[in-house]
CSV table of N, CA, C and O in Angstrom, one decimal:
chain,number,residue,atom,x,y,z
A,1,UNK,N,98.9,-205.9,-168.6
A,1,UNK,CA,99.5,-204.6,-169.0
A,1,UNK,C,100.8,-204.9,-169.8
A,1,UNK,O,101.6,-205.7,-169.4
A,2,UNK,N,100.9,-204.3,-171.0
A,2,UNK,CA,102.1,-204.5,-171.8
A,2,UNK,C,103.4,-204.0,-171.1
A,2,UNK,O,103.4,-203.0,-170.5
A,3,UNK,N,104.4,-204.9,-171.3
A,3,UNK,CA,105.7,-204.5,-170.8
A,3,UNK,C,106.5,-203.9,-172.0
A,3,UNK,O,107.3,-204.5,-172.6
A,4,UNK,N,106.3,-202.6,-172.2
A,4,UNK,CA,106.8,-201.9,-173.4
A,4,UNK,C,108.3,-201.8,-173.3
A,4,UNK,O,109.0,-201.9,-174.4
A,5,UNK,N,108.9,-201.7,-172.1
A,5,UNK,CA,110.4,-201.6,-172.1
A,5,UNK,C,111.0,-202.9,-172.5
A,5,UNK,O,112.0,-202.9,-173.3
A,6,UNK,N,110.5,-204.0,-172.0
A,6,UNK,CA,111.1,-205.3,-172.4
A,6,UNK,C,110.8,-205.6,-173.9
A,6,UNK,O,111.7,-206.1,-174.6
A,7,UNK,N,109.6,-205.3,-174.3
A,7,UNK,CA,109.2,-205.5,-175.7
A,7,UNK,C,110.1,-204.7,-176.6
A,7,UNK,O,110.6,-205.2,-177.7
A,8,UNK,N,110.4,-203.4,-176.3
A,8,UNK,CA,111.2,-202.5,-177.1
A,8,UNK,C,112.7,-203.1,-177.2
A,8,UNK,O,113.3,-203.1,-178.2
A,9,UNK,N,113.2,-203.5,-176.0
A,9,UNK,CA,114.6,-204.1,-176.0
A,9,UNK,C,114.6,-205.3,-176.9
A,9,UNK,O,115.6,-205.5,-177.6
A,10,UNK,N,113.7,-206.2,-176.8
A,10,UNK,CA,113.7,-207.4,-177.6
A,10,UNK,C,113.5,-207.1,-179.1
A,10,UNK,O,114.2,-207.7,-179.9
A,11,UNK,N,112.7,-206.1,-179.4
A,11,UNK,CA,112.5,-205.7,-180.8
A,11,UNK,C,113.8,-205.2,-181.3
A,11,UNK,O,114.2,-205.4,-182.5
A,12,UNK,N,114.6,-204.4,-180.5
A,12,UNK,CA,115.9,-203.9,-181.0
A,12,UNK,C,116.9,-205.0,-181.2
A,12,UNK,O,117.7,-204.9,-182.2
A,13,UNK,N,116.9,-206.0,-180.3
A,13,UNK,CA,117.8,-207.1,-180.5
A,13,UNK,C,117.5,-207.9,-181.8
A,13,UNK,O,118.4,-208.2,-182.6
A,14,UNK,N,116.2,-208.1,-182.0
A,14,UNK,CA,115.7,-208.8,-183.2
A,14,UNK,C,116.1,-208.0,-184.5
A,14,UNK,O,116.6,-208.5,-185.5
A,15,UNK,N,115.9,-206.7,-184.4
A,15,UNK,CA,116.2,-205.8,-185.6
A,15,UNK,C,117.8,-205.8,-185.9
A,15,UNK,O,118.2,-205.9,-187.0
A,16,UNK,N,118.6,-205.8,-184.8
A,16,UNK,CA,120.0,-205.8,-185.0
A,16,UNK,C,120.5,-207.1,-185.6
A,16,UNK,O,121.3,-207.2,-186.5
A,17,UNK,N,119.9,-208.2,-185.1
A,17,UNK,CA,120.3,-209.5,-185.6
A,17,UNK,C,119.9,-209.7,-187.1
A,17,UNK,O,120.6,-210.2,-187.9
A,18,UNK,N,118.7,-209.2,-187.4
A,18,UNK,CA,118.2,-209.3,-188.8
A,18,UNK,C,119.1,-208.5,-189.7
A,18,UNK,O,119.5,-208.9,-190.8
A,19,UNK,N,119.6,-207.3,-189.2
A,19,UNK,CA,120.5,-206.5,-190.0
A,19,UNK,C,121.8,-207.2,-190.3
A,19,UNK,O,122.3,-207.3,-191.4
A,20,UNK,N,122.3,-207.8,-189.2
A,20,UNK,CA,123.6,-208.6,-189.3
A,20,UNK,C,123.4,-209.8,-190.3
A,20,UNK,O,124.3,-210.1,-191.1
A,21,UNK,N,122.3,-210.5,-190.1
A,21,UNK,CA,122.1,-211.7,-190.9
A,21,UNK,C,121.9,-211.3,-192.4
A,21,UNK,O,122.4,-212.0,-193.3
A,22,UNK,N,121.2,-210.2,-192.7
A,22,UNK,CA,121.0,-209.8,-194.0
A,22,UNK,C,122.3,-209.3,-194.7
A,22,UNK,O,122.6,-209.6,-195.8
A,23,UNK,N,123.2,-208.7,-193.9
A,23,UNK,CA,124.5,-208.3,-194.4
A,23,UNK,C,125.3,-209.5,-194.7
A,23,UNK,O,126.0,-209.5,-195.7
A,24,UNK,N,125.3,-210.5,-193.8
A,24,UNK,CA,126.0,-211.8,-194.1
A,24,UNK,C,125.5,-212.4,-195.4
A,24,UNK,O,126.3,-212.9,-196.2
A,25,UNK,N,124.2,-212.5,-195.5
A,25,UNK,CA,123.6,-213.1,-196.7
A,25,UNK,C,124.1,-212.4,-198.0
A,25,UNK,O,124.4,-213.0,-199.0
A,26,UNK,N,124.2,-211.0,-197.9
A,26,UNK,CA,124.7,-210.3,-199.1
A,26,UNK,C,126.1,-210.6,-199.4
A,26,UNK,O,126.5,-210.5,-200.6
A,27,UNK,N,126.9,-211.0,-198.5
A,27,UNK,CA,128.3,-211.3,-198.7
A,27,UNK,C,128.5,-212.8,-199.1
A,27,UNK,O,129.5,-213.1,-199.7
A,28,UNK,N,127.6,-213.7,-198.8
A,28,UNK,CA,127.7,-215.1,-199.1
A,28,UNK,C,127.6,-215.4,-200.5
A,28,UNK,O,126.7,-214.8,-201.2
A,29,UNK,N,128.4,-216.3,-201.1
A,29,UNK,CA,128.3,-216.7,-202.4
A,29,UNK,C,127.5,-218.1,-202.5
A,29,UNK,O,126.9,-218.4,-203.5
A,30,UNK,N,127.6,-218.9,-201.5
A,30,UNK,CA,127.1,-220.2,-201.5
A,30,UNK,C,125.7,-220.3,-201.1
A,30,UNK,O,125.3,-219.8,-200.0
A,31,UNK,N,124.8,-220.9,-202.0
A,31,UNK,CA,123.4,-221.0,-201.7
A,31,UNK,C,123.1,-221.9,-200.5
A,31,UNK,O,122.1,-221.6,-199.8
A,32,UNK,N,123.9,-222.9,-200.3
A,32,UNK,CA,123.6,-223.8,-199.1
A,32,UNK,C,123.8,-223.0,-197.8
A,32,UNK,O,123.0,-223.1,-196.9
A,33,UNK,N,124.8,-222.2,-197.7
A,33,UNK,CA,125.0,-221.3,-196.5
A,33,UNK,C,123.9,-220.3,-196.4
A,33,UNK,O,123.4,-220.0,-195.3
A,34,UNK,N,123.5,-219.7,-197.5
A,34,UNK,CA,122.4,-218.7,-197.5
A,34,UNK,C,121.1,-219.4,-196.9
A,34,UNK,O,120.4,-218.8,-196.2
A,35,UNK,N,120.9,-220.6,-197.4
A,35,UNK,CA,119.7,-221.4,-196.8
A,35,UNK,C,119.9,-221.6,-195.3
A,35,UNK,O,118.9,-221.5,-194.6
A,36,UNK,N,121.0,-221.9,-194.9
A,36,UNK,CA,121.2,-222.1,-193.4
A,36,UNK,C,120.9,-220.8,-192.6
A,36,UNK,O,120.3,-220.9,-191.6
A,37,UNK,N,121.4,-219.7,-193.1
A,37,UNK,CA,121.1,-218.4,-192.5
A,37,UNK,C,119.7,-218.1,-192.5
A,37,UNK,O,119.1,-217.7,-191.5
A,38,UNK,N,119.0,-218.4,-193.6
A,38,UNK,CA,117.6,-218.1,-193.8
A,38,UNK,C,116.8,-218.9,-192.8
A,38,UNK,O,115.9,-218.4,-192.1
A,39,UNK,N,117.1,-220.2,-192.7
A,39,UNK,CA,116.3,-221.2,-191.9
A,39,UNK,C,116.6,-221.0,-190.4
A,39,UNK,O,115.6,-221.0,-189.6
A,40,UNK,N,117.8,-220.9,-190.1
A,40,UNK,CA,118.2,-220.9,-188.6
A,40,UNK,C,118.2,-219.5,-188.0
A,40,UNK,O,118.2,-219.5,-186.8
A,41,UNK,N,118.2,-218.5,-188.8
A,41,UNK,CA,118.3,-217.1,-188.2
A,41,UNK,C,117.1,-216.3,-188.6
A,41,UNK,O,116.3,-215.8,-187.8
A,42,UNK,N,116.9,-216.2,-189.9
A,42,UNK,CA,115.9,-215.2,-190.4
A,42,UNK,C,114.4,-215.8,-190.2
A,42,UNK,O,113.5,-215.0,-189.8
A,43,UNK,N,114.2,-217.1,-190.3
A,43,UNK,CA,112.9,-217.6,-190.1
A,43,UNK,C,112.4,-217.4,-188.6
A,43,UNK,O,111.3,-217.0,-188.4
A,44,UNK,N,113.3,-217.7,-187.6
A,44,UNK,CA,112.9,-217.5,-186.3
A,44,UNK,C,112.7,-216.0,-186.0
A,44,UNK,O,111.7,-215.6,-185.3
A,45,UNK,N,113.4,-215.1,-186.7
A,45,UNK,CA,113.2,-213.7,-186.5
A,45,UNK,C,111.8,-213.3,-187.1
A,45,UNK,O,111.2,-212.4,-186.5
A,46,UNK,N,111.4,-213.9,-188.2
A,46,UNK,CA,110.1,-213.6,-188.7
A,46,UNK,C,109.0,-214.0,-187.7
A,46,UNK,O,108.1,-213.3,-187.6
A,47,UNK,N,109.2,-215.1,-187.1
A,47,UNK,CA,108.2,-215.5,-186.0
A,47,UNK,C,108.2,-214.5,-184.9
A,47,UNK,O,107.2,-214.2,-184.4
A,48,UNK,N,109.4,-214.1,-184.4
A,48,UNK,CA,109.5,-213.2,-183.3
A,48,UNK,C,108.8,-211.9,-183.7
A,48,UNK,O,107.9,-211.4,-183.0
A,49,UNK,N,109.1,-211.3,-184.9
A,49,UNK,CA,108.6,-210.0,-185.3
A,49,UNK,C,107.1,-210.1,-185.6
A,49,UNK,O,106.4,-209.1,-185.3
A,50,UNK,N,106.7,-211.1,-186.2
A,50,UNK,CA,105.3,-211.2,-186.7
A,50,UNK,C,104.3,-211.7,-185.6
A,50,UNK,O,103.2,-211.2,-185.5
A,51,UNK,N,104.8,-212.8,-184.9
A,51,UNK,CA,103.9,-213.4,-184.0
A,51,UNK,C,104.0,-212.9,-182.6
A,51,UNK,O,103.1,-212.3,-182.0
A,52,UNK,N,105.2,-213.0,-182.0
A,52,UNK,CA,105.4,-212.6,-180.6
A,52,UNK,C,105.4,-211.1,-180.4
A,52,UNK,O,104.8,-210.7,-179.4
A,53,UNK,N,106.0,-210.4,-181.3
A,53,UNK,CA,106.1,-208.9,-181.0
A,53,UNK,C,105.2,-208.1,-181.9
A,53,UNK,O,105.1,-206.9,-181.8
A,54,UNK,N,104.4,-208.9,-182.8
A,54,UNK,CA,103.5,-208.2,-183.7
A,54,UNK,C,102.3,-207.7,-182.9
A,54,UNK,O,102.2,-207.6,-181.7
A,55,UNK,N,101.3,-207.3,-183.7
A,55,UNK,CA,100.1,-206.7,-183.1
A,55,UNK,C,99.4,-207.7,-182.1
A,55,UNK,O,99.1,-208.8,-182.4
A,56,UNK,N,99.3,-207.2,-180.8
A,56,UNK,CA,98.8,-208.1,-179.8
A,56,UNK,C,97.4,-208.5,-180.0
A,56,UNK,O,96.9,-209.6,-179.5
A,57,UNK,N,96.6,-207.8,-180.8
A,57,UNK,CA,95.2,-208.1,-181.1
A,57,UNK,C,95.1,-209.3,-182.0
A,57,UNK,O,94.1,-210.0,-182.1
A,58,UNK,N,96.2,-209.6,-182.7
A,58,UNK,CA,96.2,-210.8,-183.7
A,58,UNK,C,96.8,-212.0,-183.1
A,58,UNK,O,96.9,-213.1,-183.7
A,59,UNK,N,97.2,-212.0,-181.8
A,59,UNK,CA,97.8,-213.1,-181.1
A,59,UNK,C,96.7,-214.0,-180.5
A,59,UNK,O,95.7,-213.4,-180.0
A,60,UNK,N,96.8,-215.3,-180.5
A,60,UNK,CA,95.8,-216.1,-179.8
A,60,UNK,C,96.1,-216.2,-178.3
A,60,UNK,O,96.3,-217.2,-177.8
A,61,UNK,N,96.1,-215.0,-177.7
A,61,UNK,CA,96.4,-215.0,-176.3
A,61,UNK,C,95.8,-213.7,-175.7
A,61,UNK,O,95.5,-212.8,-176.3
A,62,UNK,N,95.7,-213.8,-174.4
A,62,UNK,CA,95.1,-212.6,-173.6
A,62,UNK,C,96.3,-211.8,-173.1
A,62,UNK,O,97.4,-212.3,-172.9
A,63,UNK,N,96.0,-210.5,-172.9
A,63,UNK,CA,97.1,-209.6,-172.4
A,63,UNK,C,97.8,-210.1,-171.1
A,63,UNK,O,98.9,-209.8,-170.9
A,64,UNK,N,97.1,-210.9,-170.3
A,64,UNK,CA,97.7,-211.4,-169.1
A,64,UNK,C,98.8,-212.3,-169.4
A,64,UNK,O,99.7,-212.5,-168.5
A,65,UNK,N,98.9,-212.8,-170.6
A,65,UNK,CA,100.0,-213.8,-171.0
A,65,UNK,C,101.2,-213.0,-171.6
A,65,UNK,O,102.1,-213.7,-172.1
A,66,UNK,N,101.3,-211.7,-171.4
A,66,UNK,CA,102.4,-210.9,-172.0
A,66,UNK,C,103.7,-211.5,-171.6
A,66,UNK,O,104.7,-211.6,-172.4
A,67,UNK,N,103.9,-211.7,-170.3
A,67,UNK,CA,105.2,-212.2,-169.8
A,67,UNK,C,105.6,-213.5,-170.4
A,67,UNK,O,106.7,-213.7,-170.8
A,68,UNK,N,104.6,-214.4,-170.6
A,68,UNK,CA,104.9,-215.7,-171.3
A,68,UNK,C,105.4,-215.5,-172.7
A,68,UNK,O,106.3,-216.1,-173.2
A,69,UNK,N,104.7,-214.6,-173.4
A,69,UNK,CA,105.0,-214.3,-174.8
A,69,UNK,C,106.5,-213.8,-174.9
A,69,UNK,O,107.2,-214.2,-175.7
A,70,UNK,N,106.8,-212.8,-174.0
A,70,UNK,CA,108.1,-212.2,-174.1
A,70,UNK,C,109.2,-213.2,-173.6
A,70,UNK,O,110.3,-213.1,-174.2
A,71,UNK,N,108.9,-214.1,-172.7
A,71,UNK,CA,109.8,-215.1,-172.3
A,71,UNK,C,110.1,-216.0,-173.5
A,71,UNK,O,111.3,-216.4,-173.8
A,72,UNK,N,109.1,-216.3,-174.3
A,72,UNK,CA,109.3,-217.1,-175.5
A,72,UNK,C,110.1,-216.4,-176.5
A,72,UNK,O,111.0,-217.0,-177.2
A,73,UNK,N,109.9,-215.1,-176.7
A,73,UNK,CA,110.8,-214.3,-177.6
A,73,UNK,C,112.2,-214.4,-177.1
A,73,UNK,O,113.1,-214.6,-178.0
A,74,UNK,N,112.5,-214.2,-175.8
A,74,UNK,CA,113.9,-214.3,-175.4
A,74,UNK,C,114.5,-215.6,-175.7
A,74,UNK,O,115.6,-215.7,-176.1
A,75,UNK,N,113.7,-216.7,-175.5
A,75,UNK,CA,114.2,-218.0,-175.8
A,75,UNK,C,114.6,-218.2,-177.3
A,75,UNK,O,115.7,-218.6,-177.7
A,76,UNK,N,113.6,-217.9,-178.2
A,76,UNK,CA,113.8,-218.0,-179.6
A,76,UNK,C,114.9,-217.1,-180.1
A,76,UNK,O,115.7,-217.5,-180.9
A,77,UNK,N,114.9,-215.9,-179.6
A,77,UNK,CA,115.9,-214.9,-180.0
A,77,UNK,C,117.3,-215.4,-179.6
A,77,UNK,O,118.3,-215.3,-180.4
A,78,UNK,N,117.5,-215.9,-178.4
A,78,UNK,CA,118.8,-216.4,-178.0
A,78,UNK,C,119.2,-217.6,-178.9
A,78,UNK,O,120.4,-217.7,-179.2
A,79,UNK,N,118.3,-218.4,-179.3
A,79,UNK,CA,118.7,-219.5,-180.2
A,79,UNK,C,119.2,-219.0,-181.5
A,79,UNK,O,120.2,-219.4,-182.1
A,80,UNK,N,118.4,-218.0,-182.1
A,80,UNK,CA,118.8,-217.4,-183.4
A,80,UNK,C,120.2,-216.7,-183.2
A,80,UNK,O,121.0,-216.8,-184.2
A,81,UNK,N,120.4,-216.0,-182.1
A,81,UNK,CA,121.7,-215.3,-181.9
A,81,UNK,C,122.8,-216.3,-181.9
A,81,UNK,O,123.9,-216.1,-182.5
A,82,UNK,N,122.6,-217.4,-181.1
A,82,UNK,CA,123.7,-218.4,-181.0
A,82,UNK,C,123.9,-219.1,-182.4
A,82,UNK,O,125.1,-219.3,-182.8
A,83,UNK,N,122.9,-219.3,-183.2
A,83,UNK,CA,123.1,-219.9,-184.5
A,83,UNK,C,123.8,-219.0,-185.4
A,83,UNK,O,124.7,-219.4,-186.2
A,84,UNK,N,123.5,-217.7,-185.4
A,84,UNK,CA,124.2,-216.7,-186.2
A,84,UNK,C,125.7,-216.7,-185.8
A,84,UNK,O,126.5,-216.7,-186.7
A,85,UNK,N,126.0,-216.7,-184.5
A,85,UNK,CA,127.4,-216.7,-184.1
A,85,UNK,C,128.1,-218.0,-184.6
A,85,UNK,O,129.2,-217.9,-185.0
A,86,UNK,N,127.4,-219.1,-184.5
A,86,UNK,CA,128.0,-220.4,-184.9
A,86,UNK,C,128.3,-220.3,-186.4
A,86,UNK,O,129.4,-220.7,-186.8
A,87,UNK,N,127.3,-219.9,-187.2
A,87,UNK,CA,127.5,-219.8,-188.6
A,87,UNK,C,128.6,-218.8,-189.0
A,87,UNK,O,129.5,-219.1,-189.9
A,88,UNK,N,128.6,-217.7,-188.4
A,88,UNK,CA,129.7,-216.7,-188.6
A,88,UNK,C,131.1,-217.3,-188.3
A,88,UNK,O,132.0,-217.1,-189.1
A,89,UNK,N,131.2,-218.0,-187.2
A,89,UNK,CA,132.5,-218.6,-186.9
A,89,UNK,C,132.9,-219.6,-187.9
A,89,UNK,O,134.0,-219.7,-188.3
A,90,UNK,N,132.0,-220.5,-188.3
A,90,UNK,CA,132.2,-221.6,-189.2
A,90,UNK,C,132.6,-221.0,-190.6
A,90,UNK,O,133.6,-221.4,-191.2
A,91,UNK,N,131.9,-219.9,-191.0
A,91,UNK,CA,132.2,-219.3,-192.3
A,91,UNK,C,133.6,-218.7,-192.3
A,91,UNK,O,134.4,-218.8,-193.2
A,92,UNK,N,134.0,-218.1,-191.2
A,92,UNK,CA,135.4,-217.5,-191.0
A,92,UNK,C,136.4,-218.6,-191.0
A,92,UNK,O,137.5,-218.4,-191.7
A,93,UNK,N,136.1,-219.7,-190.4
A,93,UNK,CA,137.1,-220.8,-190.3
A,93,UNK,C,137.4,-221.5,-191.7
A,93,UNK,O,138.4,-222.0,-191.9
A,94,UNK,N,136.4,-221.4,-192.5
A,94,UNK,CA,136.5,-222.1,-193.8
A,94,UNK,C,136.6,-221.1,-195.0
A,94,UNK,O,136.2,-221.4,-196.1
A,95,UNK,N,137.3,-220.0,-194.8
A,95,UNK,CA,137.6,-219.1,-195.9
A,95,UNK,C,136.9,-217.9,-196.1
A,95,UNK,O,137.1,-217.1,-197.0
A,96,UNK,N,135.9,-217.6,-195.2
A,96,UNK,CA,135.2,-216.3,-195.3
A,96,UNK,C,134.0,-216.4,-196.3
A,96,UNK,O,133.8,-217.4,-197.0
A,97,UNK,N,133.1,-215.5,-196.3
A,97,UNK,CA,131.8,-215.5,-197.0
A,97,UNK,C,132.0,-215.7,-198.5
A,97,UNK,O,131.1,-216.2,-199.1
A,98,UNK,N,133.1,-215.2,-199.1
A,98,UNK,CA,133.2,-215.3,-200.5
A,98,UNK,C,133.8,-216.6,-201.0
A,98,UNK,O,133.6,-217.0,-202.1
A,99,UNK,N,134.4,-217.3,-200.0
A,99,UNK,CA,135.1,-218.6,-200.4
A,99,UNK,C,134.6,-219.8,-199.9
A,99,UNK,O,134.8,-220.9,-200.5
A,100,UNK,N,133.8,-219.8,-198.8
A,100,UNK,CA,133.3,-221.0,-198.1
A,100,UNK,C,132.2,-221.6,-199.0
A,100,UNK,O,131.5,-220.9,-199.7
A,101,UNK,N,132.2,-223.0,-199.1
A,101,UNK,CA,131.3,-223.7,-199.9
A,101,UNK,C,130.7,-224.9,-199.1
A,101,UNK,O,131.4,-225.5,-198.3
A,102,UNK,N,129.4,-225.1,-199.3
A,102,UNK,CA,128.8,-226.3,-198.7
A,102,UNK,C,129.0,-227.5,-199.7
A,102,UNK,O,129.1,-227.3,-200.9
A,103,UNK,N,129.0,-228.7,-199.1
A,103,UNK,CA,129.1,-229.9,-200.0
A,103,UNK,C,127.8,-230.7,-199.8
A,103,UNK,O,127.4,-230.9,-198.7
A,104,UNK,N,127.2,-231.1,-200.9
A,104,UNK,CA,126.1,-232.0,-200.8
A,104,UNK,C,124.8,-231.4,-201.0
A,104,UNK,O,124.4,-230.4,-201.2
């Protein structure tokens, strides 16, 4: 049986993080940092939204595994949230989104 309350809460967290990450991307000047945001935040969110929270009929799993899928969403989402916070902190420490640059 689908856990719609948990699924809805996770989808809202994912949506909020995606909105924040996209807003940060719009403010960034440096392509290296944009790539970091894309790979460490947006790509995991793509997996969450498309695979874990997407259409259950397209998942390689049975409905009985709903709890396992949502637990994986929580894990991946927590990693993406921590990475976003780490990048945001680093960007602020090194001059803000308009001034920070990657090297190499």
